[in-house]
């Protein structure tokens, strides 16, 4: 196998996004896989398309390469490689095991038979044997082929092995016959795949706005006041919400991070710009999570010229408006319970007390407290440990990746949005 393909697969372990390998096997329905690529990307996934030789008779790899933004794998050994490298061929098997999921759509009778019997004579069938990721198969074929005992027996073998089958629909088939064998709808296939990945669809139809990163407050044309926020927690929240099917608006201060492609990202620099971006959009949001480390002050008069080093200077600072507190007041004045408002707090002592104080002062639903005195978590780290403080609760989220912590914060947002029915009985 060519190193270019290895490279594509090797990147998977490093990427923040989940990676789904989409195997396309030969059938009229192959073109429908294009829509599946699009929908998976909308949910924040990177999609590596693998086409069997037969699939390439129906759709050209270029279509999938353009859609997925990734090189399409079309054979075991990349074209032009005169001396396939055995080490590489072995290496790809270990890399294949780090995929998040293998989806095959459409899956032909031939591909299903190969998987069931353990035949590994092309890239897709080899990958199936090599990967330990969940496997999802969406069959599509002529009704007689579908109903044939050989196909059904092969499917039974796969089901027993834990492969998830997205059953085909019934209707007019490309061959002119009527019956079962039509590829399930792309929405169904995508939903089944995400479900296998343990990704809840519970934010479908909801808009989640996240602020992230620091703000920079200019001093002169080349200098600014800033802080150490990396933006990682906010970007993880955006990613996590996308995975749960939310529409995501990410309002980001300056960071070195790549925003998730499926999020609507608004880049801002100053606290004032962040405030405008948030206040322009807050009313159409269901959940707002302010993970940004907004600068508390801005420079009163920004020098239009670069300040020369002629001894000491004095900067007069003015406080910035508190965006979260403004949102809390606006929501309160509108007499609404939406959007759910969640803020962050960086504390070194009296964590719960300070968080509860912020909660009531800013009229918000929850404060996520970071203990910034603890090394190895928080600012610029990949991991975090937080306590989610609400009016009646304080939930400790033990140290975990920022993406996992983000999921727990979204769980809390959903609980606030849709309180358990029993809770209403005790509410004021
Ligand atoms: N926040 C904001 N606008 C500001 C300042 C903060 O929206 N001008 C938001 C932050 O995004 C965060 C929360 O408010 O969600 C942080 O509140 P803050 O009172 O600044 O708390 P700390 O940063 O912990 O600072 P301190 O308690 O020391 O004031």
CSV table of C-alpha atoms in Angstrom, one decimal, residues 3 41 60 77 112 141 148 196 224 237 254 261 341 344 366:
chain,number,residue,atom,x,y,z
A,3,UNK,CA,2.4,5.7,2.0
A,41,UNK,CA,-19.6,15.7,7.6
A,60,UNK,CA,-15.9,8.0,-10.2
A,77,UNK,CA,-1.9,-0.8,-3.6
A,112,UNK,CA,-21.6,-9.2,2.5
A,141,UNK,CA,-29.5,-5.4,-4.2
A,148,UNK,CA,-31.6,-15.7,-1.4
A,196,UNK,CA,-23.5,2.7,17.0
A,224,UNK,CA,-2.9,44.0,22.9
A,237,UNK,CA,-18.2,22.0,23.2
A,254,UNK,CA,-8.1,34.5,18.5
A,261,UNK,CA,-16.1,22.6,9.5
A,341,UNK,CA,-27.4,30.0,29.8
A,344,UNK,CA,-17.7,29.3,33.2
A,366,UNK,CA,-25.4,26.9,35.4
